[in-house]
mmCIF file of C-alpha atoms and ligand atoms in Angstrom:
data_model
loop_
_atom_site.group_PDB
_atom_site.id
_atom_site.type_symbol
_atom_site.label_atom_id
_atom_site.label_comp_id
_atom_site.label_asym_id
_atom_site.label_seq_id
_atom_site.Cartn_x
_atom_site.Cartn_y
_atom_site.Cartn_z
ATOM 1 C CA MET G 3 22.378 1.031 -6.266
ATOM 2 C CA ALA G 4 24.095 0.103 -9.284
ATOM 3 C CA ASP G 5 22.438 -0.927 -12.456
ATOM 4 C CA ASN G 6 18.960 -0.002 -11.136
ATOM 5 C CA ILE G 7 17.089 1.379 -14.104
ATOM 6 C CA CYS G 8 14.408 3.817 -12.954
ATOM 7 C CA TYR G 9 11.852 6.378 -14.789
ATOM 8 C CA PHE G 10 12.739 10.149 -14.213
ATOM 9 C CA GLU G 11 12.399 13.598 -16.138
ATOM 10 C CA ASP G 12 10.593 11.740 -19.061
ATOM 11 C CA LYS G 13 13.271 8.802 -19.343
ATOM 12 C CA PHE G 14 15.108 5.648 -18.257
ATOM 13 C CA VAL G 15 17.958 6.573 -15.951
ATOM 14 C CA ASP G 16 20.190 5.053 -13.223
ATOM 15 C CA LEU G 17 18.666 5.467 -9.887
ATOM 16 C CA GLY G 18 21.941 7.412 -8.861
ATOM 17 C CA GLN G 19 21.170 9.876 -11.455
ATOM 18 C CA ALA G 20 17.653 10.613 -10.463
ATOM 19 C CA ASN G 21 17.882 13.428 -8.208
ATOM 20 C CA VAL G 22 15.499 16.142 -7.624
ATOM 21 C CA ASN G 23 16.407 20.072 -7.020
ATOM 22 C CA ILE G 24 16.095 21.228 -3.296
ATOM 23 C CA MET G 25 13.909 24.016 -4.394
ATOM 24 C CA CYS G 26 11.336 21.380 -5.710
ATOM 25 C CA HIS G 27 7.949 22.181 -4.497
ATOM 26 C CA ALA G 28 7.271 18.707 -3.440
ATOM 27 C CA PHE G 29 10.368 18.443 -1.567
ATOM 28 C CA MET G 30 9.890 21.499 0.310
ATOM 29 C CA TYR G 31 6.094 21.275 1.063
ATOM 30 C CA GLY G 32 5.202 17.643 0.457
ATOM 31 C CA THR G 33 3.076 18.280 -2.613
ATOM 32 C CA ALA G 34 3.029 14.820 -4.381
ATOM 33 C CA ILE G 35 1.019 11.793 -4.382
ATOM 34 C CA PHE G 36 2.489 8.263 -4.952
ATOM 35 C CA GLU G 37 1.509 4.549 -5.078
ATOM 36 C CA GLY G 38 3.088 1.386 -3.758
ATOM 37 C CA ILE G 39 2.853 -1.623 -6.184
ATOM 38 C CA ARG G 40 4.205 -5.118 -5.326
ATOM 39 C CA GLY G 41 5.705 -7.497 -7.909
ATOM 40 C CA TYR G 42 6.041 -11.205 -6.831
ATOM 41 C CA TYR G 43 8.557 -13.312 -8.746
ATOM 42 C CA ASN G 44 7.307 -17.038 -9.182
ATOM 43 C CA ALA G 45 10.653 -19.117 -9.956
ATOM 44 C CA LYS G 46 8.906 -21.976 -10.994
ATOM 45 C CA HIS G 47 6.919 -19.644 -13.655
ATOM 46 C CA GLU G 48 9.884 -17.643 -14.227
ATOM 47 C CA THR G 49 7.658 -14.874 -14.123
ATOM 48 C CA MET G 50 7.220 -11.609 -12.173
ATOM 49 C CA TYR G 51 3.515 -10.962 -11.433
ATOM 50 C CA LEU G 52 2.443 -7.386 -10.711
ATOM 51 C CA PHE G 53 -0.388 -7.441 -8.332
ATOM 52 C CA ARG G 54 -3.576 -5.055 -9.470
ATOM 53 C CA LEU G 55 -1.370 -2.692 -11.245
ATOM 54 C CA THR G 56 -4.226 -1.377 -13.304
ATOM 55 C CA GLU G 57 -6.031 -0.430 -10.104
ATOM 56 C CA HIS G 58 -2.805 1.334 -8.554
ATOM 57 C CA VAL G 59 -2.166 3.496 -11.615
ATOM 58 C CA LYS G 60 -6.002 4.515 -11.885
ATOM 59 C CA ARG G 61 -5.930 5.556 -7.872
ATOM 60 C CA LEU G 62 -2.520 7.717 -8.702
ATOM 61 C CA LEU G 63 -4.160 9.364 -11.764
ATOM 62 C CA GLU G 64 -7.449 9.856 -9.560
ATOM 63 C CA ASN G 65 -5.560 11.396 -6.639
ATOM 64 C CA ILE G 66 -3.574 14.050 -8.547
ATOM 65 C CA LYS G 67 -6.781 16.024 -8.941
ATOM 66 C CA ILE G 68 -6.775 16.293 -5.032
ATOM 67 C CA LEU G 69 -3.731 18.298 -5.261
ATOM 68 C CA ARG G 70 -4.392 19.941 -8.412
ATOM 69 C CA LEU G 71 -1.596 18.446 -10.229
ATOM 70 C CA SER G 72 -1.235 17.781 -13.897
ATOM 71 C CA ILE G 73 0.105 15.068 -15.914
ATOM 72 C CA LYS G 74 1.118 14.295 -19.466
ATOM 73 C CA TYR G 75 0.688 10.551 -19.434
ATOM 74 C CA THR G 76 -2.176 8.374 -19.720
ATOM 75 C CA GLU G 77 -3.013 5.196 -17.876
ATOM 76 C CA LYS G 78 -1.642 3.185 -20.541
ATOM 77 C CA GLU G 79 1.370 5.180 -20.965
ATOM 78 C CA ILE G 80 2.521 4.708 -17.333
ATOM 79 C CA ILE G 81 1.663 0.981 -17.274
ATOM 80 C CA ASP G 82 3.893 0.627 -20.333
ATOM 81 C CA ILE G 83 6.816 2.428 -18.469
ATOM 82 C CA ILE G 84 6.391 0.152 -15.542
ATOM 83 C CA LEU G 85 6.403 -2.528 -17.593
ATOM 84 C CA LYS G 86 9.303 -1.544 -19.480
ATOM 85 C CA MET G 87 11.184 -0.763 -16.210
ATOM 86 C CA VAL G 88 10.547 -4.246 -14.781
ATOM 87 C CA ALA G 89 11.733 -5.788 -18.001
ATOM 88 C CA LYS G 90 14.811 -3.735 -17.974
ATOM 89 C CA ASN G 91 15.689 -4.539 -14.313
ATOM 90 C CA ASP G 92 14.950 -8.154 -14.805
ATOM 91 C CA LEU G 93 14.991 -8.996 -11.275
ATOM 92 C CA ARG G 94 14.461 -12.477 -9.950
ATOM 93 C CA GLU G 95 12.986 -11.695 -6.668
ATOM 94 C CA ASP G 96 10.136 -9.855 -5.170
ATOM 95 C CA ILE G 97 9.982 -6.170 -5.923
ATOM 96 C CA TYR G 98 8.281 -2.763 -4.866
ATOM 97 C CA ILE G 99 7.339 -0.209 -7.336
ATOM 98 C CA ARG G 100 7.144 3.335 -6.338
ATOM 99 C CA PRO G 101 5.628 5.706 -9.134
ATOM 100 C CA SER G 102 5.103 9.338 -7.689
ATOM 101 C CA VAL G 103 3.717 12.617 -9.671
ATOM 102 C CA TYR G 104 5.033 15.483 -7.778
ATOM 103 C CA ASN G 105 4.880 19.267 -7.927
ATOM 104 C CA SER G 106 8.129 20.042 -9.603
ATOM 105 C CA ALA G 107 7.788 23.751 -9.438
ATOM 106 C CA LYS G 108 11.069 25.718 -8.043
ATOM 107 C CA LYS G 109 9.442 28.237 -6.230
ATOM 108 C CA ILE G 110 8.950 29.602 -2.819
ATOM 109 C CA GLY G 111 5.163 29.567 -1.084
ATOM 110 C CA PRO G 112 3.266 26.585 -0.702
ATOM 111 C CA GLY G 113 0.294 27.804 -2.489
ATOM 112 C CA LEU G 114 -0.846 25.530 -5.535
ATOM 113 C CA GLY G 115 -1.455 27.361 -8.808
ATOM 114 C CA VAL G 116 -3.976 26.242 -11.368
ATOM 115 C CA ASN G 117 -1.604 24.370 -13.707
ATOM 116 C CA ASN G 118 1.237 22.914 -11.348
ATOM 117 C CA PRO G 119 4.009 22.043 -13.319
ATOM 118 C CA SER G 120 4.370 18.320 -12.258
ATOM 119 C CA ASP G 121 6.676 15.145 -12.818
ATOM 120 C CA LEU G 122 6.520 11.647 -12.806
ATOM 121 C CA SER G 123 8.962 9.332 -11.193
ATOM 122 C CA ILE G 124 9.009 5.619 -10.854
ATOM 123 C CA PHE G 125 11.570 3.322 -9.240
ATOM 124 C CA MET G 126 11.835 -0.249 -8.139
ATOM 125 C CA ILE G 127 13.602 -1.754 -5.471
ATOM 126 C CA PRO G 128 13.784 -5.733 -4.408
ATOM 127 C CA PHE G 129 11.221 -6.112 -1.418
ATOM 128 C CA GLY G 130 10.759 -8.819 0.827
ATOM 129 C CA ALA G 131 8.880 -8.833 4.198
ATOM 130 C CA TYR G 132 7.726 -5.276 5.621
ATOM 131 C CA PHE G 133 7.888 -6.015 8.972
ATOM 132 C CA SER G 134 10.816 -7.763 10.937
ATOM 133 C CA ALA G 135 8.343 -9.756 13.126
ATOM 134 C CA ASP G 136 7.055 -12.580 10.919
ATOM 135 C CA ASN G 137 4.296 -14.113 12.930
ATOM 136 C CA GLY G 138 2.586 -11.131 14.314
ATOM 137 C CA LEU G 139 2.557 -7.658 15.711
ATOM 138 C CA LYS G 140 2.599 -5.978 18.990
ATOM 139 C CA VAL G 141 1.019 -2.643 18.574
ATOM 140 C CA GLN G 142 -0.438 0.409 20.568
ATOM 141 C CA VAL G 143 -2.985 2.831 20.018
ATOM 142 C CA SER G 144 -1.224 5.936 18.915
ATOM 143 C CA SER G 145 -1.747 9.102 20.761
ATOM 144 C CA TRP G 146 -1.340 10.719 17.334
ATOM 145 C CA ARG G 147 -4.510 11.176 15.387
ATOM 146 C CA ARG G 148 -5.141 9.963 11.598
ATOM 147 C CA VAL G 149 -5.068 13.231 9.681
ATOM 148 C CA GLU G 150 -8.742 14.307 8.933
ATOM 149 C CA ASP G 151 -10.153 14.374 5.559
ATOM 150 C CA ASN G 152 -10.431 18.294 5.858
ATOM 151 C CA ALA G 153 -7.003 18.496 6.765
ATOM 152 C CA ILE G 154 -4.912 16.231 4.401
ATOM 153 C CA PRO G 155 -7.414 13.462 2.839
ATOM 154 C CA ALA G 156 -5.791 10.055 3.723
ATOM 155 C CA ARG G 157 -7.484 8.812 0.609
ATOM 156 C CA GLY G 158 -5.131 10.976 -1.632
ATOM 157 C CA LYS G 159 -1.944 9.131 -0.556
ATOM 158 C CA ILE G 160 -0.319 12.653 -0.313
ATOM 159 C CA VAL G 161 3.326 12.677 0.673
ATOM 160 C CA GLY G 162 3.048 15.397 3.188
ATOM 161 C CA ALA G 163 0.487 13.356 5.043
ATOM 162 C CA TYR G 164 3.091 10.565 5.671
ATOM 163 C CA ALA G 165 4.775 12.978 8.302
ATOM 164 C CA ASN G 166 1.517 12.156 10.297
ATOM 165 C CA THR G 167 2.305 8.328 9.813
ATOM 166 C CA ALA G 168 6.139 8.805 10.721
ATOM 167 C CA LEU G 169 4.972 10.359 13.958
ATOM 168 C CA ALA G 170 2.801 7.287 14.852
ATOM 169 C CA LYS G 171 5.003 4.645 13.750
ATOM 170 C CA GLY G 172 8.003 6.381 15.164
ATOM 171 C CA ASP G 173 6.567 6.686 18.575
ATOM 172 C CA ALA G 174 4.954 3.262 18.806
ATOM 173 C CA MET G 175 8.525 1.478 17.578
ATOM 174 C CA ALA G 176 10.363 3.940 20.386
ATOM 175 C CA SER G 177 8.128 2.446 22.975
ATOM 176 C CA GLY G 178 8.876 -1.154 21.932
ATOM 177 C CA PHE G 179 5.685 -1.859 19.758
ATOM 178 C CA ASP G 180 6.135 -3.197 16.114
ATOM 179 C CA ASP G 181 3.383 -0.572 15.058
ATOM 180 C CA CYS G 182 0.224 1.306 15.823
ATOM 181 C CA ILE G 183 -3.340 1.828 15.200
ATOM 182 C CA VAL G 184 -4.356 5.343 14.731
ATOM 183 C CA LEU G 185 -7.782 6.802 15.643
ATOM 184 C CA THR G 186 -9.773 9.489 14.008
ATOM 185 C CA GLU G 187 -10.376 12.943 16.033
ATOM 186 C CA SER G 188 -13.872 11.415 17.193
ATOM 187 C CA GLY G 189 -11.828 8.448 18.913
ATOM 188 C CA HIS G 190 -13.012 5.681 16.409
ATOM 189 C CA VAL G 191 -10.553 3.422 14.740
ATOM 190 C CA SER G 192 -8.997 4.546 11.478
ATOM 191 C CA GLU G 193 -6.238 2.306 10.335
ATOM 192 C CA GLY G 194 -2.845 1.140 10.937
ATOM 193 C CA SER G 195 0.339 3.497 10.298
ATOM 194 C CA ALA G 196 0.224 2.220 6.549
ATOM 195 C CA MET G 197 -1.903 -0.545 6.496
ATOM 196 C CA ASN G 198 -5.833 -1.098 6.625
ATOM 197 C CA ILE G 199 -7.381 -2.913 9.735
ATOM 198 C CA PHE G 200 -9.595 -5.933 9.749
ATOM 199 C CA LEU G 201 -11.102 -7.327 12.949
ATOM 200 C CA VAL G 202 -12.612 -10.843 13.158
ATOM 201 C CA LYS G 203 -15.738 -11.271 15.691
ATOM 202 C CA ASN G 204 -17.742 -14.172 16.001
ATOM 203 C CA ASN G 205 -16.470 -15.605 12.530
ATOM 204 C CA LYS G 206 -17.381 -12.141 10.742
ATOM 205 C CA LEU G 207 -14.859 -9.727 9.358
ATOM 206 C CA ILE G 208 -15.278 -5.750 10.243
ATOM 207 C CA THR G 209 -12.958 -3.161 8.466
ATOM 208 C CA SER G 210 -13.437 0.497 9.215
ATOM 209 C CA SER G 211 -15.630 2.556 6.890
ATOM 210 C CA ILE G 212 -14.194 4.683 4.148
ATOM 211 C CA THR G 213 -15.319 7.772 5.770
ATOM 212 C CA ASP G 214 -13.164 7.288 8.971
ATOM 213 C CA ASN G 215 -10.175 8.756 7.330
ATOM 214 C CA ILE G 216 -8.615 5.728 5.727
ATOM 215 C CA LEU G 217 -6.769 5.023 2.391
ATOM 216 C CA GLU G 218 -9.267 2.931 0.591
ATOM 217 C CA GLY G 219 -6.773 0.206 0.326
ATOM 218 C CA ILE G 220 -6.330 -2.227 -2.862
ATOM 219 C CA THR G 221 -5.607 -4.994 -0.414
ATOM 220 C CA ARG G 222 -8.425 -4.102 1.667
ATOM 221 C CA ASP G 223 -10.695 -4.721 -1.474
ATOM 222 C CA THR G 224 -8.737 -8.117 -2.186
ATOM 223 C CA VAL G 225 -9.525 -9.145 1.313
ATOM 224 C CA ILE G 226 -13.110 -8.525 1.009
ATOM 225 C CA LYS G 227 -13.220 -10.253 -2.246
ATOM 226 C CA LEU G 228 -11.027 -13.370 -1.294
ATOM 227 C CA ALA G 229 -13.069 -13.727 2.075
ATOM 228 C CA LYS G 230 -16.474 -13.543 0.216
ATOM 229 C CA ASP G 231 -15.693 -15.659 -3.030
ATOM 230 C CA GLU G 232 -13.475 -18.342 -1.278
ATOM 231 C CA LEU G 233 -14.467 -18.530 2.412
ATOM 232 C CA ASN G 234 -18.169 -17.304 2.389
ATOM 233 C CA VAL G 235 -17.315 -14.973 4.888
ATOM 234 C CA GLU G 236 -18.780 -11.288 4.853
ATOM 235 C CA THR G 237 -17.466 -8.217 5.629
ATOM 236 C CA VAL G 238 -19.097 -5.425 7.729
ATOM 237 C CA ASP G 239 -17.809 -1.978 6.668
ATOM 238 C CA ARG G 240 -18.441 0.280 9.839
ATOM 239 C CA THR G 241 -17.202 2.675 12.478
ATOM 240 C CA ILE G 242 -15.216 0.718 15.046
ATOM 241 C CA ASP G 243 -14.856 1.830 18.669
ATOM 242 C CA ARG G 244 -11.282 1.545 20.049
ATOM 243 C CA SER G 245 -12.374 -0.952 22.881
ATOM 244 C CA GLU G 246 -13.803 -3.314 20.326
ATOM 245 C CA LEU G 247 -10.208 -4.036 19.170
ATOM 246 C CA TYR G 248 -9.265 -5.499 22.754
ATOM 247 C CA LEU G 249 -12.482 -7.835 22.632
ATOM 248 C CA ALA G 250 -12.058 -9.003 18.990
ATOM 249 C CA ASP G 251 -11.047 -12.740 18.314
ATOM 250 C CA GLU G 252 -8.545 -11.971 15.597
ATOM 251 C CA ILE G 253 -7.270 -8.626 14.066
ATOM 252 C CA PHE G 254 -5.050 -8.115 10.891
ATOM 253 C CA PHE G 255 -3.589 -5.392 9.117
ATOM 254 C CA CYS G 256 -3.446 -5.568 5.401
ATOM 255 C CA GLY G 257 -1.613 -3.712 2.652
ATOM 256 C CA THR G 258 0.668 -3.722 -0.251
ATOM 257 C CA GLY G 259 3.814 -3.424 1.835
ATOM 258 C CA ALA G 260 2.307 -5.404 5.101
ATOM 259 C CA GLN G 261 0.418 -7.954 3.016
ATOM 260 C CA ILE G 262 -1.727 -9.647 5.673
ATOM 261 C CA MET G 263 -0.157 -9.291 8.623
ATOM 262 C CA PRO G 264 -1.736 -10.800 12.060
ATOM 263 C CA VAL G 265 -1.676 -8.064 15.403
ATOM 264 C CA LEU G 266 -1.434 -10.534 18.575
ATOM 265 C CA SER G 267 -1.908 -7.567 21.191
ATOM 266 C CA VAL G 268 -3.241 -4.141 21.135
ATOM 267 C CA ASP G 269 -2.100 -2.079 24.464
ATOM 268 C CA ASN G 270 -0.593 -4.955 25.986
ATOM 269 C CA ARG G 271 -3.943 -6.487 25.662
ATOM 270 C CA LYS G 272 -4.066 -9.988 24.159
ATOM 271 C CA ILE G 273 -5.888 -10.703 20.982
ATOM 272 C CA GLY G 274 -7.754 -14.023 21.078
ATOM 273 C CA ASP G 275 -4.994 -16.380 22.388
ATOM 274 C CA GLU G 276 -2.204 -14.289 21.051
ATOM 275 C CA LYS G 277 -1.624 -16.546 18.311
ATOM 276 C CA VAL G 278 -2.389 -16.198 14.671
ATOM 277 C CA GLY G 279 -6.079 -16.824 14.556
ATOM 278 C CA SER G 280 -7.694 -19.468 11.997
ATOM 279 C CA LEU G 281 -9.416 -17.071 9.715
ATOM 280 C CA THR G 282 -6.419 -14.619 9.352
ATOM 281 C CA ARG G 283 -4.347 -17.777 8.380
ATOM 282 C CA LYS G 284 -6.767 -18.575 5.990
ATOM 283 C CA ILE G 285 -6.802 -15.119 4.422
ATOM 284 C CA GLN G 286 -3.088 -14.776 4.549
ATOM 285 C CA ASP G 287 -2.692 -18.284 2.501
ATOM 286 C CA LEU G 288 -5.164 -17.209 -0.136
ATOM 287 C CA TYR G 289 -3.365 -13.721 -0.555
ATOM 288 C CA ILE G 290 0.079 -15.166 -1.015
ATOM 289 C CA LYS G 291 -1.200 -17.691 -3.442
ATOM 290 C CA THR G 292 -3.070 -15.186 -5.436
ATOM 291 C CA CYS G 293 -0.357 -12.840 -5.796
ATOM 292 C CA HIS G 294 2.115 -15.710 -6.836
ATOM 293 C CA GLY G 295 -0.237 -16.814 -9.590
ATOM 294 C CA GLU G 296 -1.212 -19.937 -7.931
ATOM 295 C CA LEU G 297 -4.972 -19.367 -7.839
ATOM 296 C CA ASN G 298 -5.912 -19.120 -11.602
ATOM 297 C CA LYS G 299 -9.393 -17.768 -10.529
ATOM 298 C CA PHE G 300 -7.771 -14.513 -9.529
ATOM 299 C CA ASN G 301 -5.241 -14.207 -12.295
ATOM 300 C CA ASN G 302 -6.831 -11.067 -13.890
ATOM 301 C CA TRP G 303 -5.354 -9.318 -10.847
ATOM 302 C CA LEU G 304 -2.007 -9.799 -12.152
ATOM 303 C CA THR G 305 0.403 -8.564 -14.680
ATOM 304 C CA PRO G 306 2.789 -11.187 -15.868
ATOM 305 C CA ILE G 307 6.173 -10.471 -17.034
ATOM 306 C CA LYS G 308 8.408 -13.091 -18.209
ATOM 307 C CA SER G 309 12.131 -13.094 -17.064
ATOM 308 C CA ARG G 310 14.210 -12.225 -19.919
ATOM 309 C CA SER G 311 15.665 -15.609 -20.718
ATOM 310 C CA GLN G 312 11.958 -16.700 -21.131
ATOM 311 C CA VAL G 313 11.097 -13.905 -23.911
ATOM 312 C CA LYS G 314 11.826 -15.292 -27.303
HETATM 313 N N1 PMP L 31 -3.755 3.052 4.377
HETATM 314 C C1 PMP L 31 -2.055 3.740 4.431
HETATM 315 C C2 PMP L 31 -2.027 5.092 5.077
HETATM 316 C C3 PMP L 31 -1.293 3.144 3.603
HETATM 317 O O1 PMP L 31 -0.194 3.959 3.092
HETATM 318 C C4 PMP L 31 -1.531 1.904 2.924
HETATM 319 C C5 PMP L 31 -0.696 1.512 1.865
HETATM 320 N N2 PMP L 31 -0.683 2.049 0.557
HETATM 321 C C6 PMP L 31 -2.696 1.235 2.914
HETATM 322 C C7 PMP L 31 -3.601 1.790 4.004
HETATM 323 C C8 PMP L 31 -2.986 0.192 2.409
HETATM 324 O O2 PMP L 31 -3.303 0.459 1.106
HETATM 325 P P1 PMP L 31 -2.984 -0.694 -0.111
HETATM 326 O O3 PMP L 31 -3.704 -1.893 0.092
HETATM 327 O O4 PMP L 31 -3.450 -0.167 -1.206
HETATM 328 O O5 PMP L 31 -1.679 -0.801 -0.189
#
């Protein structure tokens, strides 16, 4: 991609120049952690709004502990780099930002040392819809299980764990589904391939417990707060059985990439009347307005970056 400025090995370079060595530990063994952050461009405001930037950077810095990576950048420095990168690229459309902290040792052997050499990389791309189906998804329960916390912790957002995601999502798509729901080893609902899941039953929201091998999503937290504050709907956070999926009134996925995406059928069983449910629709509308800076009440979740022509 021409003229796409990213951050690599301590400086801003063109994305075409940002290449890791094939002996890099993270490339060979998946020993990296990452974040996905969305930026929403509001043409009326001529402003890019980064959604819950601080929370994403905090999660990145927490998760490096799991892989015993080290990082020389502070939270504020990472945020500043992201803001500079977005301003330099000055795109007038929605974007996705991908920071990674990766084990940059060039050595054979998967073992993690005490002070693993780590690097920070951050790139951004224009990013629209995550799914090609825009109205809702047809999903299956995957025959692959979500990686257990004692195998590769899903809450760590560890690159190597996404081979599990790739198997589950890839097989669902090869069988004609849009995505999948993964279960824990004990057969309870964990999450979508790279999204958290909510069920609606009798006008209540239910989402899987943080101890069921999920990534503790920032969008999940956003949905819980929006539903409570704006719709007076509480969320129950608990272990969910597979058959509860088939009997739910509504189901939706949520995540930075997926945003709020209705699920219309699971294992070829219709959810509700196979149309986008009313609570799902309300949450979807609230979420999109919030991300675009159209609900002032939640503006503290947004980091605004004015388009260049606006900066005096
Ligand atoms: N679960 C997994 C496995 C994911 O990769 C993601 C996407 N980051 C999510 C859930 C949703 O998390 P968030 O809302 O923080 O993007």
